[in-house]
mmCIF file with all atom_site columns, C-alpha atoms in Angstrom:
data_model
loop_
_atom_site.group_PDB
_atom_site.id
_atom_site.type_symbol
_atom_site.label_atom_id
_atom_site.label_alt_id
_atom_site.label_comp_id
_atom_site.label_asym_id
_atom_site.label_entity_id
_atom_site.label_seq_id
_atom_site.pdbx_PDB_ins_code
_atom_site.Cartn_x
_atom_site.Cartn_y
_atom_site.Cartn_z
_atom_site.occupancy
_atom_site.B_iso_or_equiv
_atom_site.pdbx_formal_charge
_atom_site.auth_seq_id
_atom_site.auth_comp_id
_atom_site.auth_asym_id
_atom_site.auth_atom_id
_atom_site.pdbx_PDB_model_num
ATOM 1   C CA . MET H 1 1   ? -0.929  -6.178  -29.587 1.00 77.00 ? 34  MET H CA 1
ATOM 2   C CA . ILE H 1 2   ? -2.184  -5.092  -26.135 1.00 86.00 ? 35  ILE H CA 1
ATOM 3   C CA . SER H 1 3   ? -5.227  -2.860  -26.464 1.00 89.00 ? 36  SER H CA 1
ATOM 4   C CA . ALA H 1 4   ? -6.219  0.077   -24.290 1.00 91.00 ? 37  ALA H CA 1
ATOM 5   C CA . ALA H 1 5   ? -9.175  -2.012  -23.090 1.00 93.00 ? 38  ALA H CA 1
ATOM 6   C CA . THR H 1 6   ? -6.768  -4.713  -21.936 1.00 94.00 ? 39  THR H CA 1
ATOM 7   C CA . LYS H 1 7   ? -4.698  -2.159  -20.048 1.00 94.00 ? 40  LYS H CA 1
ATOM 8   C CA . LEU H 1 8   ? -7.893  -0.994  -18.335 1.00 95.00 ? 41  LEU H CA 1
ATOM 9   C CA . ARG H 1 9   ? -8.433  -4.577  -17.228 1.00 96.00 ? 42  ARG H CA 1
ATOM 10  C CA . PHE H 1 10  ? -4.861  -4.557  -15.896 1.00 97.00 ? 43  PHE H CA 1
ATOM 11  C CA . ASP H 1 11  ? -5.691  -1.408  -13.934 1.00 96.00 ? 44  ASP H CA 1
ATOM 12  C CA . ARG H 1 12  ? -8.741  -3.070  -12.340 1.00 97.00 ? 45  ARG H CA 1
ATOM 13  C CA . GLU H 1 13  ? -6.480  -5.881  -11.110 1.00 97.00 ? 46  GLU H CA 1
ATOM 14  C CA . VAL H 1 14  ? -3.779  -3.479  -9.911  1.00 97.00 ? 47  VAL H CA 1
ATOM 15  C CA . ALA H 1 15  ? -6.412  -1.560  -7.919  1.00 97.00 ? 48  ALA H CA 1
ATOM 16  C CA . LYS H 1 16  ? -6.928  -4.624  -5.732  1.00 97.00 ? 49  LYS H CA 1
ATOM 17  C CA . TYR H 1 17  ? -3.476  -4.153  -4.161  1.00 96.00 ? 50  TYR H CA 1
ATOM 18  C CA . PRO H 1 18  ? -1.773  -1.374  -2.203  1.00 96.00 ? 51  PRO H CA 1
ATOM 19  C CA . SER H 1 19  ? -0.128  1.123   -4.577  1.00 91.00 ? 52  SER H CA 1
ATOM 20  C CA . ASP H 1 20  ? 3.360   0.003   -3.588  1.00 94.00 ? 53  ASP H CA 1
ATOM 21  C CA . GLN H 1 21  ? 2.486   -3.649  -4.354  1.00 96.00 ? 54  GLN H CA 1
ATOM 22  C CA . LYS H 1 22  ? 1.015   -3.435  -7.844  1.00 95.00 ? 55  LYS H CA 1
ATOM 23  C CA . GLN H 1 23  ? 3.406   -6.170  -9.008  1.00 96.00 ? 56  GLN H CA 1
ATOM 24  C CA . SER H 1 24  ? 1.127   -8.557  -7.134  1.00 97.00 ? 57  SER H CA 1
ATOM 25  C CA . ALA H 1 25  ? -1.242  -8.313  -10.121 1.00 97.00 ? 58  ALA H CA 1
ATOM 26  C CA . VAL H 1 26  ? 1.256   -10.006 -12.454 1.00 98.00 ? 59  VAL H CA 1
ATOM 27  C CA . MET H 1 27  ? -0.544  -13.356 -12.578 1.00 97.00 ? 60  MET H CA 1
ATOM 28  C CA . ALA H 1 28  ? -3.898  -11.721 -13.238 1.00 97.00 ? 61  ALA H CA 1
ATOM 29  C CA . CYS H 1 29  ? -2.388  -9.618  -16.023 1.00 97.00 ? 62  CYS H CA 1
ATOM 30  C CA . LEU H 1 30  ? -0.819  -12.701 -17.597 1.00 97.00 ? 63  LEU H CA 1
ATOM 31  C CA . ALA H 1 31  ? -4.187  -14.464 -17.465 1.00 95.00 ? 64  ALA H CA 1
ATOM 32  C CA . ILE H 1 32  ? -5.871  -11.482 -19.125 1.00 96.00 ? 65  ILE H CA 1
ATOM 33  C CA . VAL H 1 33  ? -3.329  -11.475 -21.957 1.00 96.00 ? 66  VAL H CA 1
ATOM 34  C CA . GLN H 1 34  ? -3.688  -15.201 -22.453 1.00 92.00 ? 67  GLN H CA 1
ATOM 35  C CA . GLN H 1 35  ? -7.475  -14.953 -22.446 1.00 89.00 ? 68  GLN H CA 1
ATOM 36  C CA . GLU H 1 36  ? -7.379  -12.274 -25.133 1.00 90.00 ? 69  GLU H CA 1
ATOM 37  C CA . LEU H 1 37  ? -4.467  -13.474 -27.307 1.00 90.00 ? 70  LEU H CA 1
ATOM 38  C CA . GLY H 1 38  ? -4.412  -17.208 -26.580 1.00 88.00 ? 71  GLY H CA 1
ATOM 39  C CA . PHE H 1 39  ? -0.828  -17.124 -25.321 1.00 93.00 ? 72  PHE H CA 1
ATOM 40  C CA . VAL H 1 40  ? 1.703   -14.862 -23.595 1.00 96.00 ? 73  VAL H CA 1
ATOM 41  C CA . SER H 1 41  ? 4.378   -13.570 -25.960 1.00 95.00 ? 74  SER H CA 1
ATOM 42  C CA . SER H 1 42  ? 7.648   -11.997 -24.879 1.00 95.00 ? 75  SER H CA 1
ATOM 43  C CA . GLU H 1 43  ? 6.294   -8.689  -26.222 1.00 95.00 ? 76  GLU H CA 1
ATOM 44  C CA . SER H 1 44  ? 3.215   -8.913  -24.004 1.00 96.00 ? 77  SER H CA 1
ATOM 45  C CA . GLU H 1 45  ? 5.447   -9.797  -21.031 1.00 97.00 ? 78  GLU H CA 1
ATOM 46  C CA . LYS H 1 46  ? 7.299   -6.519  -21.647 1.00 97.00 ? 79  LYS H CA 1
ATOM 47  C CA . VAL H 1 47  ? 4.038   -4.561  -21.753 1.00 96.00 ? 80  VAL H CA 1
ATOM 48  C CA . ILE H 1 48  ? 2.977   -6.135  -18.457 1.00 97.00 ? 81  ILE H CA 1
ATOM 49  C CA . ALA H 1 49  ? 6.389   -5.413  -16.943 1.00 97.00 ? 82  ALA H CA 1
ATOM 50  C CA . ASP H 1 50  ? 6.162   -1.752  -17.964 1.00 96.00 ? 83  ASP H CA 1
ATOM 51  C CA . HIS H 1 51  ? 2.601   -1.489  -16.700 1.00 96.00 ? 84  HIS H CA 1
ATOM 52  C CA . LEU H 1 52  ? 3.492   -2.972  -13.311 1.00 97.00 ? 85  LEU H CA 1
ATOM 53  C CA . GLY H 1 53  ? 6.922   -1.373  -12.927 1.00 96.00 ? 86  GLY H CA 1
ATOM 54  C CA . MET H 1 54  ? 8.723   -4.718  -13.012 1.00 96.00 ? 87  MET H CA 1
ATOM 55  C CA . ALA H 1 55  ? 11.772  -6.029  -14.792 1.00 97.00 ? 88  ALA H CA 1
ATOM 56  C CA . PRO H 1 56  ? 10.711  -8.016  -17.885 1.00 97.00 ? 89  PRO H CA 1
ATOM 57  C CA . MET H 1 57  ? 12.690  -10.984 -16.545 1.00 97.00 ? 90  MET H CA 1
ATOM 58  C CA . ALA H 1 58  ? 10.572  -10.993 -13.381 1.00 97.00 ? 91  ALA H CA 1
ATOM 59  C CA . VAL H 1 59  ? 7.428   -11.355 -15.503 1.00 97.00 ? 92  VAL H CA 1
ATOM 60  C CA . ARG H 1 60  ? 9.130   -14.031 -17.614 1.00 97.00 ? 93  ARG H CA 1
ATOM 61  C CA . GLU H 1 61  ? 9.957   -15.987 -14.449 1.00 96.00 ? 94  GLU H CA 1
ATOM 62  C CA . VAL H 1 62  ? 6.256   -16.127 -13.570 1.00 96.00 ? 95  VAL H CA 1
ATOM 63  C CA . THR H 1 63  ? 5.237   -17.068 -17.118 1.00 95.00 ? 96  THR H CA 1
ATOM 64  C CA . THR H 1 64  ? 7.701   -19.943 -17.281 1.00 92.00 ? 97  THR H CA 1
ATOM 65  C CA . PHE H 1 65  ? 7.123   -21.203 -13.733 1.00 90.00 ? 98  PHE H CA 1
ATOM 66  C CA . TYR H 1 66  ? 3.426   -21.999 -14.212 1.00 86.00 ? 99  TYR H CA 1
ATOM 67  C CA . ASN H 1 67  ? 2.267   -24.369 -16.959 1.00 80.00 ? 100 ASN H CA 1
ATOM 68  C CA . MET H 1 68  ? -1.082  -22.590 -17.222 1.00 84.00 ? 101 MET H CA 1
ATOM 69  C CA . TYR H 1 69  ? 0.534   -19.820 -19.265 1.00 92.00 ? 102 TYR H CA 1
ATOM 70  C CA . ASN H 1 70  ? 1.024   -20.702 -22.913 1.00 92.00 ? 103 ASN H CA 1
ATOM 71  C CA . GLN H 1 71  ? 4.274   -19.294 -24.235 1.00 92.00 ? 104 GLN H CA 1
ATOM 72  C CA . ARG H 1 72  ? 3.308   -19.914 -27.842 1.00 91.00 ? 105 ARG H CA 1
ATOM 73  C CA . PRO H 1 73  ? 0.016   -20.485 -29.667 1.00 91.00 ? 106 PRO H CA 1
ATOM 74  C CA . VAL H 1 74  ? -1.713  -23.731 -28.738 1.00 92.00 ? 107 VAL H CA 1
ATOM 75  C CA . GLY H 1 75  ? -4.528  -25.790 -30.201 1.00 93.00 ? 108 GLY H CA 1
ATOM 76  C CA . LYS H 1 76  ? -8.173  -25.272 -29.380 1.00 93.00 ? 109 LYS H CA 1
ATOM 77  C CA . PHE H 1 77  ? -7.772  -28.008 -26.798 1.00 95.00 ? 110 PHE H CA 1
ATOM 78  C CA . LYS H 1 78  ? -4.700  -28.085 -24.588 1.00 94.00 ? 111 LYS H CA 1
ATOM 79  C CA . LEU H 1 79  ? -4.327  -31.517 -23.021 1.00 95.00 ? 112 LEU H CA 1
ATOM 80  C CA . ASN H 1 80  ? -2.039  -31.580 -19.977 1.00 94.00 ? 113 ASN H CA 1
ATOM 81  C CA . VAL H 1 81  ? -1.286  -35.107 -18.799 1.00 95.00 ? 114 VAL H CA 1
ATOM 82  C CA . CYS H 1 82  ? 0.153   -35.474 -15.313 1.00 93.00 ? 115 CYS H CA 1
ATOM 83  C CA . THR H 1 83  ? 3.438   -37.354 -15.433 1.00 90.00 ? 116 THR H CA 1
ATOM 84  C CA . ASN H 1 84  ? 4.517   -36.786 -11.848 1.00 89.00 ? 117 ASN H CA 1
ATOM 85  C CA . LEU H 1 85  ? 5.647   -39.918 -9.998  1.00 90.00 ? 118 LEU H CA 1
ATOM 86  C CA . PRO H 1 86  ? 2.303   -40.965 -8.432  1.00 88.00 ? 119 PRO H CA 1
ATOM 87  C CA . CYS H 1 87  ? 0.589   -40.694 -11.821 1.00 87.00 ? 120 CYS H CA 1
ATOM 88  C CA . GLN H 1 88  ? 3.472   -42.471 -13.547 1.00 86.00 ? 121 GLN H CA 1
ATOM 89  C CA . LEU H 1 89  ? 3.037   -45.361 -11.131 1.00 88.00 ? 122 LEU H CA 1
ATOM 90  C CA . ARG H 1 90  ? -0.595  -45.512 -12.262 1.00 92.00 ? 123 ARG H CA 1
ATOM 91  C CA . ASP H 1 91  ? 0.025   -45.266 -16.028 1.00 89.00 ? 124 ASP H CA 1
ATOM 92  C CA . GLY H 1 92  ? 0.308   -41.493 -16.490 1.00 88.00 ? 125 GLY H CA 1
ATOM 93  C CA . GLN H 1 93  ? 3.254   -41.880 -18.856 1.00 91.00 ? 126 GLN H CA 1
ATOM 94  C CA . LYS H 1 94  ? 1.378   -44.582 -20.770 1.00 94.00 ? 127 LYS H CA 1
ATOM 95  C CA . ALA H 1 95  ? -1.581  -42.209 -21.115 1.00 94.00 ? 128 ALA H CA 1
ATOM 96  C CA . LEU H 1 96  ? 0.705   -39.538 -22.546 1.00 95.00 ? 129 LEU H CA 1
ATOM 97  C CA . HIS H 1 97  ? 2.199   -42.003 -25.043 1.00 95.00 ? 130 HIS H CA 1
ATOM 98  C CA . HIS H 1 98  ? -1.259  -43.235 -26.014 1.00 96.00 ? 131 HIS H CA 1
ATOM 99  C CA . LEU H 1 99  ? -2.320  -39.670 -26.798 1.00 97.00 ? 132 LEU H CA 1
ATOM 100 C CA . GLU H 1 100 ? 0.861   -39.098 -28.788 1.00 97.00 ? 133 GLU H CA 1
ATOM 101 C CA . ARG H 1 101 ? -0.035  -42.076 -30.980 1.00 97.00 ? 134 ARG H CA 1
ATOM 102 C CA . LYS H 1 102 ? -3.718  -41.168 -31.265 1.00 97.00 ? 135 LYS H CA 1
ATOM 103 C CA . LEU H 1 103 ? -3.069  -37.518 -32.119 1.00 97.00 ? 136 LEU H CA 1
ATOM 104 C CA . GLY H 1 104 ? 0.035   -38.145 -34.229 1.00 96.00 ? 137 GLY H CA 1
ATOM 105 C CA . VAL H 1 105 ? 2.141   -35.603 -32.317 1.00 97.00 ? 138 VAL H CA 1
ATOM 106 C CA . ASN H 1 106 ? 4.855   -35.698 -29.713 1.00 96.00 ? 139 ASN H CA 1
ATOM 107 C CA . MET H 1 107 ? 4.501   -34.142 -26.293 1.00 94.00 ? 140 MET H CA 1
ATOM 108 C CA . GLY H 1 108 ? 4.757   -30.359 -26.643 1.00 91.00 ? 141 GLY H CA 1
ATOM 109 C CA . GLU H 1 109 ? 3.393   -30.299 -30.191 1.00 95.00 ? 142 GLU H CA 1
ATOM 110 C CA . THR H 1 110 ? 0.124   -29.209 -31.772 1.00 96.00 ? 143 THR H CA 1
ATOM 111 C CA . THR H 1 111 ? -1.800  -31.274 -34.299 1.00 96.00 ? 144 THR H CA 1
ATOM 112 C CA . ALA H 1 112 ? -1.660  -30.091 -37.913 1.00 95.00 ? 145 ALA H CA 1
ATOM 113 C CA . ASP H 1 113 ? -5.336  -29.103 -37.796 1.00 94.00 ? 146 ASP H CA 1
ATOM 114 C CA . GLY H 1 114 ? -4.688  -26.858 -34.774 1.00 94.00 ? 147 GLY H CA 1
ATOM 115 C CA . MET H 1 115 ? -7.190  -28.779 -32.690 1.00 96.00 ? 148 MET H CA 1
ATOM 116 C CA . PHE H 1 116 ? -4.965  -30.313 -29.970 1.00 96.00 ? 149 PHE H CA 1
ATOM 117 C CA . THR H 1 117 ? -1.785  -29.400 -28.121 1.00 95.00 ? 150 THR H CA 1
ATOM 118 C CA . LEU H 1 118 ? -0.381  -32.187 -25.977 1.00 96.00 ? 151 LEU H CA 1
ATOM 119 C CA . GLN H 1 119 ? 1.673   -31.350 -22.899 1.00 93.00 ? 152 GLN H CA 1
ATOM 120 C CA . GLN H 1 120 ? 2.889   -33.058 -19.781 1.00 90.00 ? 153 GLN H CA 1
ATOM 121 C CA . SER H 1 121 ? 2.399   -31.374 -16.464 1.00 89.00 ? 154 SER H CA 1
ATOM 122 C CA . GLU H 1 122 ? 3.523   -31.694 -12.923 1.00 82.00 ? 155 GLU H CA 1
ATOM 123 C CA . CYS H 1 123 ? 1.205   -32.730 -10.136 1.00 86.00 ? 156 CYS H CA 1
ATOM 124 C CA . LEU H 1 124 ? -2.441  -31.856 -10.722 1.00 88.00 ? 157 LEU H CA 1
ATOM 125 C CA . GLY H 1 125 ? -3.333  -32.777 -7.149  1.00 89.00 ? 158 GLY H CA 1
ATOM 126 C CA . ALA H 1 126 ? -5.510  -35.793 -7.891  1.00 91.00 ? 159 ALA H CA 1
ATOM 127 C CA . CYS H 1 127 ? -3.076  -38.666 -7.363  1.00 89.00 ? 160 CYS H CA 1
ATOM 128 C CA . ALA H 1 128 ? -5.786  -41.069 -6.189  1.00 91.00 ? 161 ALA H CA 1
ATOM 129 C CA . ASP H 1 129 ? -7.581  -40.584 -9.529  1.00 94.00 ? 162 ASP H CA 1
ATOM 130 C CA . ALA H 1 130 ? -4.533  -41.271 -11.716 1.00 91.00 ? 163 ALA H CA 1
ATOM 131 C CA . PRO H 1 131 ? -3.912  -41.092 -14.499 1.00 94.00 ? 164 PRO H CA 1
ATOM 132 C CA . VAL H 1 132 ? -5.294  -37.578 -14.644 1.00 95.00 ? 165 VAL H CA 1
ATOM 133 C CA . MET H 1 133 ? -5.233  -34.764 -17.147 1.00 95.00 ? 166 MET H CA 1
ATOM 134 C CA . LEU H 1 134 ? -6.408  -31.206 -17.468 1.00 94.00 ? 167 LEU H CA 1
ATOM 135 C CA . VAL H 1 135 ? -8.200  -29.904 -20.551 1.00 94.00 ? 168 VAL H CA 1
ATOM 136 C CA . ASN H 1 136 ? -7.706  -26.214 -21.338 1.00 91.00 ? 169 ASN H CA 1
ATOM 137 C CA . ASP H 1 137 ? -6.488  -25.547 -17.797 1.00 87.00 ? 170 ASP H CA 1
ATOM 138 C CA . ARG H 1 138 ? -10.058 -25.943 -16.549 1.00 87.00 ? 171 ARG H CA 1
ATOM 139 C CA . SER H 1 139 ? -11.535 -29.436 -16.798 1.00 92.00 ? 172 SER H CA 1
ATOM 140 C CA . MET H 1 140 ? -9.965  -32.218 -14.738 1.00 95.00 ? 173 MET H CA 1
ATOM 141 C CA . CYS H 1 141 ? -10.322 -35.713 -16.172 1.00 95.00 ? 174 CYS H CA 1
ATOM 142 C CA . SER H 1 142 ? -9.669  -38.691 -13.903 1.00 95.00 ? 175 SER H CA 1
ATOM 143 C CA . PHE H 1 143 ? -9.004  -42.402 -14.339 1.00 95.00 ? 176 PHE H CA 1
ATOM 144 C CA . MET H 1 144 ? -7.970  -41.865 -17.973 1.00 95.00 ? 177 MET H CA 1
ATOM 145 C CA . SER H 1 145 ? -7.664  -45.343 -19.441 1.00 95.00 ? 178 SER H CA 1
ATOM 146 C CA . ASN H 1 146 ? -6.893  -45.684 -23.142 1.00 95.00 ? 179 ASN H CA 1
ATOM 147 C CA . ASP H 1 147 ? -10.606 -46.117 -23.852 1.00 96.00 ? 180 ASP H CA 1
ATOM 148 C CA . ARG H 1 148 ? -11.491 -42.974 -21.900 1.00 96.00 ? 181 ARG H CA 1
ATOM 149 C CA . LEU H 1 149 ? -8.711  -41.032 -23.639 1.00 97.00 ? 182 LEU H CA 1
ATOM 150 C CA . ASP H 1 150 ? -10.015 -42.140 -27.029 1.00 97.00 ? 183 ASP H CA 1
ATOM 151 C CA . GLN H 1 151 ? -13.557 -41.179 -26.069 1.00 97.00 ? 184 GLN H CA 1
ATOM 152 C CA . LEU H 1 152 ? -12.455 -37.749 -24.824 1.00 96.00 ? 185 LEU H CA 1
ATOM 153 C CA . VAL H 1 153 ? -10.446 -36.943 -27.969 1.00 96.00 ? 186 VAL H CA 1
ATOM 154 C CA . ASP H 1 154 ? -13.267 -38.148 -30.209 1.00 96.00 ? 187 ASP H CA 1
ATOM 155 C CA . GLU H 1 155 ? -15.840 -36.035 -28.333 1.00 95.00 ? 188 GLU H CA 1
ATOM 156 C CA . LEU H 1 156 ? -13.629 -32.945 -28.418 1.00 95.00 ? 189 LEU H CA 1
ATOM 157 C CA . ARG H 1 157 ? -12.931 -33.410 -32.128 1.00 93.00 ? 190 ARG H CA 1
ATOM 158 C CA . ALA H 1 158 ? -16.662 -33.899 -32.825 1.00 93.00 ? 191 ALA H CA 1
ATOM 159 C CA . SER H 1 159 ? -17.461 -30.700 -30.954 1.00 89.00 ? 192 SER H CA 1
ATOM 160 C CA . GLY H 1 160 ? -15.622 -28.793 -33.672 1.00 76.00 ? 193 GLY H CA 1
ATOM 161 C CA . GLY H 1 161 ? -13.555 -26.879 -31.158 1.00 62.00 ? 194 GLY H CA 1
ATOM 162 C CA . GLN H 1 162 ? -16.446 -25.789 -28.955 1.00 63.00 ? 195 GLN H CA 1
ATOM 163 C CA . ALA H 1 163 ? -15.525 -26.703 -25.388 1.00 55.00 ? 196 ALA H CA 1
#
């Protein structure tokens, strides 16, 4: 599950903090696990907790607080649509529903081909560009009309999973 090489990466993150504050590396360790496994399982949370001298529940609290940590396997493309109030006022909820219809899944689900996972998210900090979405926790997409959503999905699908 968690390799020795991964634990060495944990140690490099822990070394950035005073020895009595190694728990400060929890977010970095979660990101490492997600990068290597694609998601953060409860088993990997326990490994991180042991490595950092934390209660497993404390690690779980971090994992569940931030939507950037996947708690189960996701598609090659994770689409997070902002549905916070400012985006809702500018069609964020409509964008989410449009993607549900286009992808044939409900919010929180992954397409049968494993290509897309559709999620809602809280504020992405780009209210003036609403509706907005984040692709794979890295690429911000603004002014996402139905046409732009269709174009994005079609381009991602055509890429064959290569972002």
